[in-house]
Amino acid sequence: HRCDWLHAILSSVPQLTNSPTLIVMVGLPARGKTYISKKLSRYLNWIGVPTKVFNLGQYRREAVQSYKNFEFFRPDNEEAMQIRRACATNALKDVVIYFSKDHGQVAVFDATNTTRERRISIVSFSKEKGYKVFFVESICDDPDIIAQNITEVKVSSPDYVNCDKDEAQADFLKRIECYKQSYVPLDDEKDRHLSYIKIFNVGSRYLVNRVQDHIQSRIVYYLMNIHVTPRSIFLSRHGESELNLLGRIGGDSGLSPRGHKYATALGGFIKGQHIKDLKVWTSHMKRTIQTAEHLGIPYEQWKALNEIDAGVCEELTYEDIQENHPEEFALRDQDKYRYRYPNGESYEDLVHRLEPVIMELERQENVLVVCHQAVMRCLLAYLLDKTSDELPYLKCPLHTVLKLTPVAYGCRVEHICLNIEAVNTHRERPGNVDVTRDPEEALKTIPEHF
Amino acid sequence: MTLSVCALRSADMTTDQEKNELTQTPLLKIWVPWLGMGGCKLNRRRGSSVPQFTNSPTLIVMVGLPARGKTYISKKLTRYLNWIGVPTKVFNLGQYRREAVQSYKSFEFFRPDNEEAMQIRKACATNALKDVVIYFSKEHGQVAVFDATNTTQERRVSIVSFAKEKGYKVFFVESICDDPEIIAQNITDVKVSSPDYLNCDKDEALADFLKRIECYKQTYVPLDDEKDRRLSYIKIFNVGSRYLVNCVQDHIQSRIVYYLMNIHVTPRSIFLSRHGESNMNLLGRIGGDSGLSPRGHKYATALGTFIKSQRIKDLKVWTSHMKRTIQTAEHLGIPYEQWKALNEIDAGVCEEYTYEEIQDNHPEEFALRDQDKYRYRYPKGESYEDLVHRLEPVIMELERQENVLVVCHQAVMRCLLAYLLDKTADELPYLKCPLHTVLKLTPVAYGCKVEHVFLNVEAVNTHRERPGNVDVSRDPEEALKTIPDHF
């Protein structure tokens, strides 16, 4: 008899693929391969597909302790070639371990992979192991974009720690030249049996060949929706609500007087930021809509942004939950990410329903999302690459705006507290999560309320 | 998404008091600013929880030689967009031509040197585009699919200027195929039976159609990598092995690309079934998470036998996360996958009630639901419209898959069926999906063939027709007139 618990873990989404998938990046240096690798991994991990990046540059830095200059990458540098080939072999060995022992599902091989010979050997390696292969090639000939990339991420790389910016820039450009000589892009005719996406000029154009399965289809959709235009994402909870004041979870109450004050302050803050074409999103719940109403800008309501459904615990205080459902309360503390309220949802369910929001967030530019505690934790975890263990305990206090700005390979976060008092709604994991614990142990970490 | 139309009022008309007041619209249960005695008449929605897809109407322009699947793609894409709540319509040039030239003689009509025919064909294109304008400006259409060959640069350039002048976005969908077997198959599937060839035998029709294609080939100029680099388009090669996507402008174009890249034409069947009769069904109660009744178990066993007898290759089985669908699947003896998205509609405060109890406790809600069953949202629950939105990933995966059996629930099955059979939002909530009946859907030509297979195990009826009186002031008997029998 199948275990329902196991099914719940395995099947909030369908089986995305039967075999592990090796994503192979292709492209000259400074074409965004690492940027894409990291972003794609962040997305796949967030939606529940264990993914890891294997960056060849890191293997090389470990093998060759100190980088001298571009000469290492000259195609006639036999000694270096040996080292580089050995690094690739080691990286692929680690991929095997990741798939067979670490329960990985997707591995991203982040290297130039610019020769046919290298790609053929990867394809045979994968075939032998039973892995699916999907190539992601980034092609860019815009010198401004390349220069920008080099300034943003290369100049500050460990390779150039003792160089000034111009030296680093000059050396890196020579490095690119070393690869150009032997670079053979994926070929329309010769590579027609391979599965791949070619991305031209940061996304104005895509060539997609032979998508094999669901995960590759999702990867293509994601890659086609991301962009690199500078923008900021603002995350805020609704203003303090009447139920917040009473320490009650869920429900659909309106703002408290302090909550209204916050909403007004938020409007002032937003105006002060002078944001171009700001989109404002709320949930379908009264408290986020009331908050947005104070901003004086049009907003869009997303049902997907509704707070986590606490099922039978809706509108209860933590004390009520401990009294009426002590076992549930303990189970939640044992695994807050996967725990599903009876007749309600889990954080894992929440991530799944927020995926279209994330996809649209990627497509958009400046956005303010007015949402809820659990929802904000999920969005933040995606944007800041937090694990599912960390996610349910991320601090998202009331009356604080988070401003996230993509920079280099990640996101810069600014916390802006708008100086309006509010209750604390953050409950830390208590020491004792056992079903047999005493009520005091369960209620040790609950925040104060009226 | 509900655009907050009310927030666009000028600021000085709003007092602080009004800013703090929100009211929940009774039917859709959306929070809108309180507008005093007038109230807010917000009743129109564009999808329940998706963002504004696009600011301007979108003209999708098909491109390709005859028999390349343009009409197939146009109809399928339109069906999908309408289902997700984007009003879409196909404008098929062939139909305009058939109306203008009452009877089709032969391929000669399509010869590039046939001046008289050329005039007629140009006039048809103009009329079609005029109708597009009416569709957008007067009928609240959002997407129009211009289904024609559009094989010359000249024709496409004129469409682009027309669209630019009107403020429409343009997205081209070009289908390129040089596999003679696929072409021959297409011609057999849909051309030979077209009104044009009513009085011809199959071989005559085939031969004439092939000559028709030749007429177009001479002047066909595909979208050009270089010259057309500023246009937004997707090129589909050989029924989907390869795609070229250029300059996607907005959300709706991104969704269209994703959809087109997930559909396929490999023959397969989709089986839809509800769970076996449940204990709640027997009591006439809605929702909940009960197990199967004895008859429900019998059905599940019969379903297993039926499935085996069909000898289906690589059948995937999907259930919801609810006990009754999982118990049903357990009898099949095949691995199954559970989708939370397939859970039955959440009846909120009405969960586990009988219709009599709903009438007793929430008579107004009961009436509102009968007034607009598709958009009505249960308090703390969902609407059919919400359901469609949450089922969209299921539909997308259904498109990717081949043989699938979906074991689900009444409202869910109505939504899936509406998508597969192109039913409107008005028809959807009243589609008949009785217990203990499997539906076998097989794509054929431009649509779907449906076979209803009742597995001969008795069950209660759970279908409630719309009663005559849907007024909030109606008597209880009028409300309960159409409820099905139960224990």
Coordinates of N, CA, C and O in Angstrom, one line a residue, chain A residues 1-2 4 7-8 11-15 18 187-189 192 196 200 203-214 217-218 220-221 224-225 252 260 281 284-287 289-290 293-294 296-304 306 309 315 340 343-346 349 352 356 360 363-364, chain B residues 1-4 6-9 19-22 24 29-33 45 48-52 225 229 233 237 240-251 254-255 257-258 261-262 318 321 326 330 334-341 346 352 377 380-382 386 389 393 397 400:
Chain A
H1 N 0.8 -1.2 0.0 CA 0.0 0.0 0.0 C 0.9 1.2 0.0 O 1.8 1.4 0.8
R2 N 0.6 2.1 -1.0 CA 1.5 3.3 -1.1 C 1.4 4.2 0.0 O 0.3 4.4 0.6
D4 N 0.9 7.7 1.5 CA 0.4 9.0 1.0 C 1.4 10.1 1.2 O 1.5 11.1 0.5
H7 N 3.8 10.2 -1.4 CA 3.2 10.7 -2.7 C 3.1 12.2 -2.6 O 3.4 12.9 -3.6
A8 N 2.8 12.7 -1.4 CA 2.6 14.2 -1.3 C 4.0 14.9 -1.6 O 4.0 15.9 -2.2
S11 N 4.7 14.2 -5.5 CA 3.9 14.6 -6.7 C 3.0 15.8 -6.5 O 1.9 15.8 -6.9
S12 N 3.6 16.9 -6.0 CA 2.8 18.1 -6.1 C 2.9 18.6 -7.6 O 2.0 19.3 -8.1
V13 N 3.9 18.2 -8.3 CA 4.0 18.4 -9.7 C 4.3 17.0 -10.3 O 4.7 16.1 -9.6
P14 N 4.0 16.9 -11.6 CA 4.2 15.6 -12.2 C 5.7 15.3 -12.3 O 6.5 16.1 -12.1
Q15 N 6.0 14.0 -12.6 CA 7.3 13.6 -12.7 C 7.9 14.4 -13.9 O 7.5 14.2 -15.0
N18 N 12.4 11.3 -16.4 CA 12.7 10.0 -15.9 C 14.2 9.9 -15.6 O 14.7 9.2 -14.7
D187 N 25.6 23.5 -34.9 CA 25.3 23.6 -36.4 C 23.8 23.2 -36.7 O 23.4 22.1 -36.3
D188 N 23.1 24.0 -37.5 CA 21.8 23.7 -37.9 C 21.6 22.3 -38.5 O 20.7 21.6 -38.2
E189 N 22.6 22.0 -39.3 CA 22.5 20.7 -40.1 C 23.1 19.6 -39.3 O 22.5 18.6 -38.9
R192 N 21.5 18.6 -35.9 CA 20.0 18.6 -35.9 C 19.4 17.6 -35.0 O 18.2 17.7 -34.7
Y196 N 18.6 21.5 -28.0 CA 19.3 22.7 -27.6 C 18.4 24.0 -27.8 O 17.4 23.9 -28.5
F200 N 20.3 34.4 -28.9 CA 21.0 35.4 -29.6 C 20.8 36.8 -29.0 O 19.7 37.2 -28.7
G203 N 18.6 37.5 -25.9 CA 17.2 37.2 -25.9 C 16.3 37.8 -27.0 O 15.1 37.7 -26.9
S204 N 16.9 38.5 -27.9 CA 16.0 39.1 -29.0 C 15.5 37.9 -29.9 O 14.5 38.0 -30.5
R205 N 16.3 36.8 -29.8 CA 16.0 35.8 -30.8 C 16.4 34.4 -30.2 O 17.4 34.4 -29.5
Y206 N 15.6 33.4 -30.4 CA 15.9 32.0 -29.9 C 15.8 31.0 -31.0 O 14.8 31.1 -31.8
L207 N 16.6 30.0 -31.0 CA 16.4 28.8 -31.9 C 16.3 27.6 -31.0 O 17.2 27.4 -30.1
V208 N 15.2 26.9 -31.0 CA 15.0 25.8 -30.1 C 14.8 24.5 -31.0 O 14.1 24.4 -31.9
N209 N 15.7 23.5 -30.6 CA 15.7 22.3 -31.4 C 15.4 21.1 -30.5 O 16.1 20.9 -29.5
R210 N 14.4 20.3 -30.9 CA 14.2 19.0 -30.3 C 14.1 19.0 -28.7 O 14.8 18.3 -28.1
V211 N 13.1 19.7 -28.2 CA 12.8 19.6 -26.8 C 12.3 18.2 -26.5 O 11.4 17.8 -27.1
Q212 N 13.0 17.5 -25.6 CA 12.6 16.1 -25.4 C 11.5 15.9 -24.3 O 10.8 14.9 -24.4
D213 N 11.5 16.7 -23.3 CA 10.5 16.4 -22.2 C 10.1 17.6 -21.4 O 10.4 18.7 -21.8
H214 N 9.3 17.4 -20.4 CA 8.7 18.5 -19.6 C 9.7 19.5 -19.1 O 9.6 20.7 -19.2
S217 N 11.2 21.7 -21.6 CA 10.2 22.6 -22.0 C 10.1 23.8 -21.0 O 10.0 25.0 -21.4
R218 N 10.1 23.5 -19.7 CA 10.1 24.5 -18.7 C 11.3 25.4 -18.7 O 11.3 26.6 -18.6
V220 N 13.2 26.0 -21.4 CA 13.1 26.9 -22.5 C 12.2 28.1 -22.2 O 12.6 29.2 -22.5
Y221 N 11.1 27.8 -21.6 CA 10.1 28.8 -21.3 C 10.7 29.8 -20.4 O 10.6 31.0 -20.5
M224 N 13.4 32.0 -22.0 CA 12.8 32.9 -23.0 C 12.1 34.1 -22.3 O 11.7 35.0 -22.9
N225 N 11.9 34.0 -20.9 CA 11.2 35.0 -20.2 C 12.1 36.0 -19.4 O 11.7 37.0 -19.0
D252 N -9.5 37.3 6.4 CA -9.5 38.3 5.3 C -10.0 39.6 6.0 O -11.0 40.2 5.5
H260 N -3.2 51.4 8.1 CA -3.5 52.5 7.2 C -2.4 53.5 7.1 O -2.0 54.0 6.0
W281 N 1.3 45.0 -7.8 CA 0.5 43.7 -7.7 C 0.0 43.5 -6.2 O 0.8 43.7 -5.3
H284 N -5.9 38.9 -3.7 CA -7.3 39.2 -3.7 C -7.9 39.5 -2.3 O -9.1 39.5 -2.1
M285 N -7.0 39.6 -1.3 CA -7.4 39.8 0.0 C -7.5 41.2 0.4 O -6.7 42.1 0.0
K286 N -8.5 41.5 1.2 CA -8.8 42.9 1.6 C -7.6 43.7 2.0 O -7.4 44.9 1.6
R287 N -6.7 43.1 2.9 CA -5.6 43.9 3.5 C -4.6 44.4 2.5 O -4.0 45.5 2.7
I289 N -5.2 44.9 -0.7 CA -5.9 45.8 -1.6 C -6.1 47.2 -0.9 O -5.8 48.3 -1.6
Q290 N -6.4 47.2 0.3 CA -6.5 48.4 1.1 C -5.2 49.1 1.1 O -5.1 50.4 1.0
E293 N -4.6 50.7 -2.3 CA -5.5 51.8 -2.6 C -4.8 53.1 -2.2 O -5.0 54.2 -2.8
H294 N -4.0 53.1 -1.1 CA -3.4 54.3 -0.6 C -2.3 54.8 -1.6 O -1.8 56.0 -1.4
G296 N -2.5 55.3 -4.8 CA -2.9 56.1 -5.9 C -2.5 55.7 -7.3 O -2.5 56.5 -8.2
I297 N -2.0 54.5 -7.4 CA -1.6 54.0 -8.7 C -2.4 52.8 -9.0 O -2.9 52.1 -8.1
P298 N -2.7 52.5 -10.3 CA -3.5 51.3 -10.7 C -2.7 50.1 -10.2 O -1.5 50.1 -10.2
Y299 N -3.4 49.1 -9.8 CA -2.8 47.9 -9.3 C -3.5 46.7 -9.9 O -4.7 46.8 -10.3
E300 N -2.9 45.5 -10.0 CA -3.5 44.3 -10.5 C -3.6 43.3 -9.4 O -2.7 43.1 -8.6
Q301 N -4.7 42.6 -9.3 CA -4.9 41.6 -8.2 C -4.6 40.2 -8.7 O -5.1 39.8 -9.7
W302 N -3.8 39.5 -8.0 CA -3.5 38.1 -8.3 C -4.0 37.2 -7.2 O -3.6 37.3 -6.1
K303 N -4.9 36.3 -7.6 CA -5.4 35.3 -6.6 C -4.2 34.5 -6.1 O -4.1 34.1 -4.9
A304 N -3.2 34.2 -7.0 CA -2.0 33.4 -6.6 C -1.2 34.1 -5.5 O -0.4 33.4 -4.9
N306 N -2.5 35.3 -2.8 CA -3.2 35.1 -1.5 C -2.4 34.4 -0.5 O -1.5 33.5 -0.8
D309 N -3.2 29.1 2.8 CA -4.5 28.7 3.4 C -4.2 27.8 4.6 O -3.7 26.7 4.5
E315 N -7.8 31.8 11.1 CA -8.3 32.7 12.1 C -8.1 32.3 13.6 O -8.6 33.0 14.5
R340 N 1.4 20.4 5.5 CA 0.1 21.0 5.0 C -0.9 21.0 6.0 O -1.2 20.0 6.7
N343 N -7.1 20.5 5.3 CA -7.9 21.3 4.4 C -7.2 22.6 4.0 O -7.9 23.6 3.6
G344 N -5.9 22.7 4.1 CA -5.2 23.9 3.8 C -4.0 23.6 2.9 O -4.0 22.6 2.1
E345 N -3.0 24.4 3.0 CA -1.8 24.3 2.1 C -0.5 24.2 2.9 O -0.5 24.5 4.1
S346 N 0.5 23.9 2.1 CA 1.9 23.9 2.7 C 2.6 25.0 2.0 O 2.2 25.5 0.9
D349 N 3.1 23.9 -1.5 CA 2.0 24.2 -2.4 C 2.1 25.6 -2.8 O 1.8 26.0 -3.9
H352 N 4.4 26.3 -5.6 CA 3.9 25.8 -6.8 C 2.9 26.8 -7.4 O 2.9 27.1 -8.6
P356 N 3.7 31.0 -11.6 CA 3.4 31.9 -12.6 C 3.7 33.4 -12.2 O 3.9 34.2 -13.1
E360 N 6.1 35.9 -14.4 CA 5.8 37.2 -14.8 C 6.7 38.3 -14.2 O 7.0 39.3 -14.9
R363 N 9.5 38.6 -16.4 CA 9.2 39.3 -17.7 C 9.2 40.8 -17.4 O 9.5 41.6 -18.3
Q364 N 8.7 41.3 -16.3 CA 8.5 42.7 -16.0 C 9.7 43.4 -15.6 O 10.8 42.8 -15.5
Chain B
M1 N -6.8 38.2 -12.6 CA -6.5 39.6 -12.3 C -7.7 40.5 -12.5 O -8.5 40.3 -13.4
T2 N -8.0 41.4 -11.6 CA -9.0 42.3 -11.8 C -8.4 43.7 -11.8 O -7.8 44.1 -10.8
L3 N -8.4 44.3 -12.9 CA -7.8 45.7 -13.0 C -8.6 46.6 -12.1 O -9.9 46.6 -12.1
S4 N -8.0 47.3 -11.2 CA -8.7 48.2 -10.3 C -9.1 49.4 -11.1 O -8.5 50.4 -11.1
C6 N -11.5 51.3 -10.4 CA -12.0 52.3 -9.5 C -10.8 53.1 -9.0 O -11.0 54.3 -8.7
A7 N -9.6 52.6 -9.0 CA -8.5 53.4 -8.5 C -8.1 54.5 -9.5 O -7.3 55.3 -9.2
L8 N -8.7 54.5 -10.7 CA -8.3 55.5 -11.6 C -9.1 56.8 -11.5 O -9.0 57.7 -12.2
R9 N -10.0 56.8 -10.5 CA -10.7 58.1 -10.2 C -9.7 59.1 -9.8 O -8.7 58.8 -9.2
K19 N -11.2 56.1 1.1 CA -10.0 55.3 0.9 C -10.0 54.1 1.8 O -9.4 53.1 1.4
N20 N -10.5 54.3 3.0 CA -10.4 53.2 3.9 C -11.5 52.1 3.7 O -11.4 51.0 4.3
E21 N -12.5 52.4 3.0 CA -13.6 51.5 2.8 C -13.5 50.7 1.6 O -13.2 51.2 0.5
L22 N -13.6 49.4 1.8 CA -13.7 48.5 0.7 C -14.9 47.6 0.8 O -15.4 47.4 1.9
Q24 N -16.9 44.0 -0.8 CA -16.7 42.8 -1.6 C -17.8 42.6 -2.5 O -19.0 42.5 -2.1
K29 N -16.8 38.1 -5.4 CA -16.0 38.2 -4.2 C -14.7 38.9 -4.4 O -13.7 38.4 -3.9
I30 N -14.7 40.0 -5.1 CA -13.5 40.8 -5.2 C -13.7 42.1 -4.4 O -14.8 42.7 -4.3
W31 N -12.6 42.6 -3.8 CA -12.6 43.7 -2.9 C -12.5 45.0 -3.8 O -11.5 45.1 -4.5
V32 N -13.4 45.9 -3.7 CA -13.3 47.1 -4.5 C -13.6 48.3 -3.6 O -14.3 48.1 -2.6
P33 N -13.1 49.5 -4.0 CA -13.4 50.6 -3.2 C -14.9 50.9 -3.1 O -15.6 50.7 -4.1
R45 N -14.5 40.6 -15.8 CA -13.2 40.2 -15.4 C -12.4 39.7 -16.6 O -12.9 39.2 -17.5
S48 N -9.0 35.2 -13.9 CA -9.2 35.4 -12.4 C -7.9 35.8 -11.7 O -8.0 36.5 -10.8
S49 N -6.8 35.3 -12.2 CA -5.6 35.7 -11.4 C -4.4 35.7 -12.3 O -3.4 35.3 -12.0
V50 N -4.6 36.3 -13.5 CA -3.5 36.5 -14.3 C -3.3 38.0 -14.6 O -4.3 38.7 -14.5
P51 N -2.1 38.4 -14.9 CA -2.0 39.9 -15.1 C -2.6 40.3 -16.4 O -2.9 39.5 -17.2
Q52 N -2.6 41.6 -16.6 CA -3.1 42.1 -17.9 C -2.2 41.6 -19.0 O -1.0 41.9 -19.0
D225 N 15.4 36.0 -41.8 CA 16.2 36.3 -40.7 C 16.7 37.7 -40.6 O 16.6 38.3 -39.5
R229 N 14.0 41.0 -39.1 CA 14.5 40.9 -37.8 C 13.8 41.8 -36.7 O 13.9 41.5 -35.5
Y233 N 7.9 37.0 -34.2 CA 7.3 35.8 -34.9 C 7.9 34.6 -34.3 O 8.9 34.6 -33.6
F237 N 9.2 24.5 -37.6 CA 9.7 23.6 -38.6 C 9.3 22.2 -38.4 O 9.5 21.7 -37.3
G240 N 7.2 20.9 -35.4 CA 7.7 21.1 -34.0 C 9.0 20.6 -33.6 O 9.4 20.6 -32.5
S241 N 9.8 20.0 -34.6 CA 11.1 19.5 -34.1 C 12.0 20.7 -33.8 O 13.0 20.6 -33.1
R242 N 11.7 21.9 -34.4 CA 12.6 23.0 -34.3 C 11.7 24.3 -34.4 O 10.7 24.4 -35.0
Y243 N 12.2 25.3 -33.6 CA 11.5 26.6 -33.6 C 12.4 27.8 -33.6 O 13.5 27.7 -33.0
L244 N 12.1 28.8 -34.3 CA 12.8 30.0 -34.3 C 11.9 31.1 -33.7 O 10.8 31.3 -34.2
V245 N 12.3 31.8 -32.6 CA 11.5 32.7 -32.0 C 12.2 34.1 -32.0 O 13.3 34.2 -31.6
N246 N 11.5 35.1 -32.5 CA 12.1 36.4 -32.7 C 11.3 37.5 -32.0 O 10.1 37.6 -32.3
C247 N 11.9 38.3 -31.2 CA 11.3 39.5 -30.6 C 10.0 39.4 -30.0 O 9.0 40.1 -30.4
V248 N 9.9 38.5 -29.0 CA 8.6 38.4 -28.3 C 8.3 39.7 -27.5 O 9.2 40.1 -26.7
Q249 N 7.2 40.3 -27.7 CA 7.0 41.6 -27.1 C 6.4 41.6 -25.7 O 6.6 42.5 -25.0
D250 N 5.5 40.7 -25.4 CA 4.7 40.8 -24.2 C 4.3 39.4 -23.7 O 4.6 38.4 -24.2
H251 N 3.5 39.5 -22.6 CA 3.1 38.3 -21.9 C 2.3 37.3 -22.8 O 2.5 36.1 -22.8
S254 N 4.4 35.5 -25.2 CA 5.2 34.6 -24.5 C 4.4 33.3 -24.2 O 4.9 32.2 -24.4
R255 N 3.2 33.5 -23.8 CA 2.3 32.3 -23.5 C 2.0 31.6 -24.8 O 1.9 30.4 -24.9
V257 N 3.8 31.4 -27.5 CA 5.0 30.6 -27.9 C 5.1 29.4 -27.1 O 5.4 28.3 -27.6
Y258 N 5.0 29.5 -25.8 CA 5.1 28.3 -24.9 C 4.0 27.3 -25.3 O 4.4 26.1 -25.4
M261 N 4.9 25.5 -28.6 CA 6.0 24.7 -28.4 C 5.7 23.4 -27.7 O 6.5 22.5 -27.6
N262 N 4.5 23.3 -27.1 CA 4.2 22.1 -26.3 C 3.2 21.2 -27.0 O 3.0 20.1 -26.6
W318 N -3.3 10.1 -14.0 CA -3.2 11.2 -13.1 C -4.5 11.3 -12.2 O -5.6 11.0 -12.6
H321 N -5.3 15.1 -5.2 CA -4.7 14.7 -3.9 C -5.8 14.2 -3.0 O -5.6 14.0 -1.8
I326 N -7.7 8.9 -5.6 CA -6.6 8.0 -5.3 C -7.1 6.5 -5.1 O -6.5 5.6 -5.7
E330 N -6.0 3.4 -7.4 CA -5.4 2.2 -6.7 C -5.9 0.9 -7.4 O -5.1 -0.1 -7.5
I334 N -1.8 0.4 -11.9 CA -0.7 1.0 -12.7 C -0.2 2.2 -11.8 O -1.0 2.8 -11.1
P335 N 1.0 2.6 -12.0 CA 1.5 3.8 -11.3 C 0.7 5.0 -11.7 O 0.3 5.1 -12.8
Y336 N 0.5 5.9 -10.7 CA -0.3 7.1 -11.0 C 0.4 8.3 -10.4 O 1.2 8.1 -9.4
E337 N 0.2 9.5 -10.9 CA 0.8 10.7 -10.3 C -0.4 11.6 -9.8 O -1.4 11.7 -10.4
Q338 N -0.1 12.1 -8.6 CA -1.1 13.0 -8.0 C -0.9 14.4 -8.3 O 0.3 14.9 -8.1
W339 N -1.9 15.2 -8.7 CA -1.8 16.6 -8.9 C -2.7 17.3 -8.0 O -3.9 17.1 -8.0
K340 N -2.2 18.2 -7.2 CA -3.1 19.0 -6.3 C -4.0 19.9 -7.2 O -5.1 20.2 -6.8
A341 N -3.5 20.3 -8.3 CA -4.2 21.1 -9.2 C -5.5 20.5 -9.7 O -6.4 21.1 -10.2
D346 N -13.1 24.3 -4.6 CA -13.3 24.5 -3.1 C -14.6 25.3 -2.9 O -14.7 26.4 -3.3
E352 N -19.1 20.3 2.1 CA -19.8 19.2 2.8 C -21.3 19.4 3.0 O -21.9 18.6 3.7
R377 N -18.0 32.9 -7.0 CA -17.0 32.3 -6.2 C -17.6 32.0 -4.8 O -18.2 33.0 -4.2
K380 N -14.9 32.2 0.7 CA -13.7 31.5 1.1 C -13.5 30.3 0.2 O -12.7 29.3 0.6
G381 N -14.0 30.3 -0.9 CA -13.8 29.2 -1.8 C -13.4 29.7 -3.2 O -12.7 30.7 -3.4
E382 N -13.7 28.9 -4.2 CA -13.3 29.2 -5.6 C -14.5 29.3 -6.5 O -15.6 28.9 -6.2
D386 N -11.7 30.4 -11.4 CA -10.4 30.1 -10.6 C -9.9 28.7 -11.0 O -8.7 28.5 -11.1
H389 N -8.0 28.5 -14.2 CA -6.7 29.1 -14.0 C -5.8 28.1 -13.4 O -4.6 27.9 -13.8
P393 N -1.8 24.6 -16.0 CA -0.6 23.7 -16.1 C -0.9 22.2 -16.4 O -0.1 21.5 -17.0
E397 N 0.5 20.2 -19.7 CA 1.1 18.9 -19.6 C 0.4 17.9 -20.4 O 0.9 17.0 -21.0
R400 N 1.5 18.0 -23.9 CA 2.8 17.4 -24.1 C 2.7 15.9 -24.1 O 3.5 15.3 -24.8

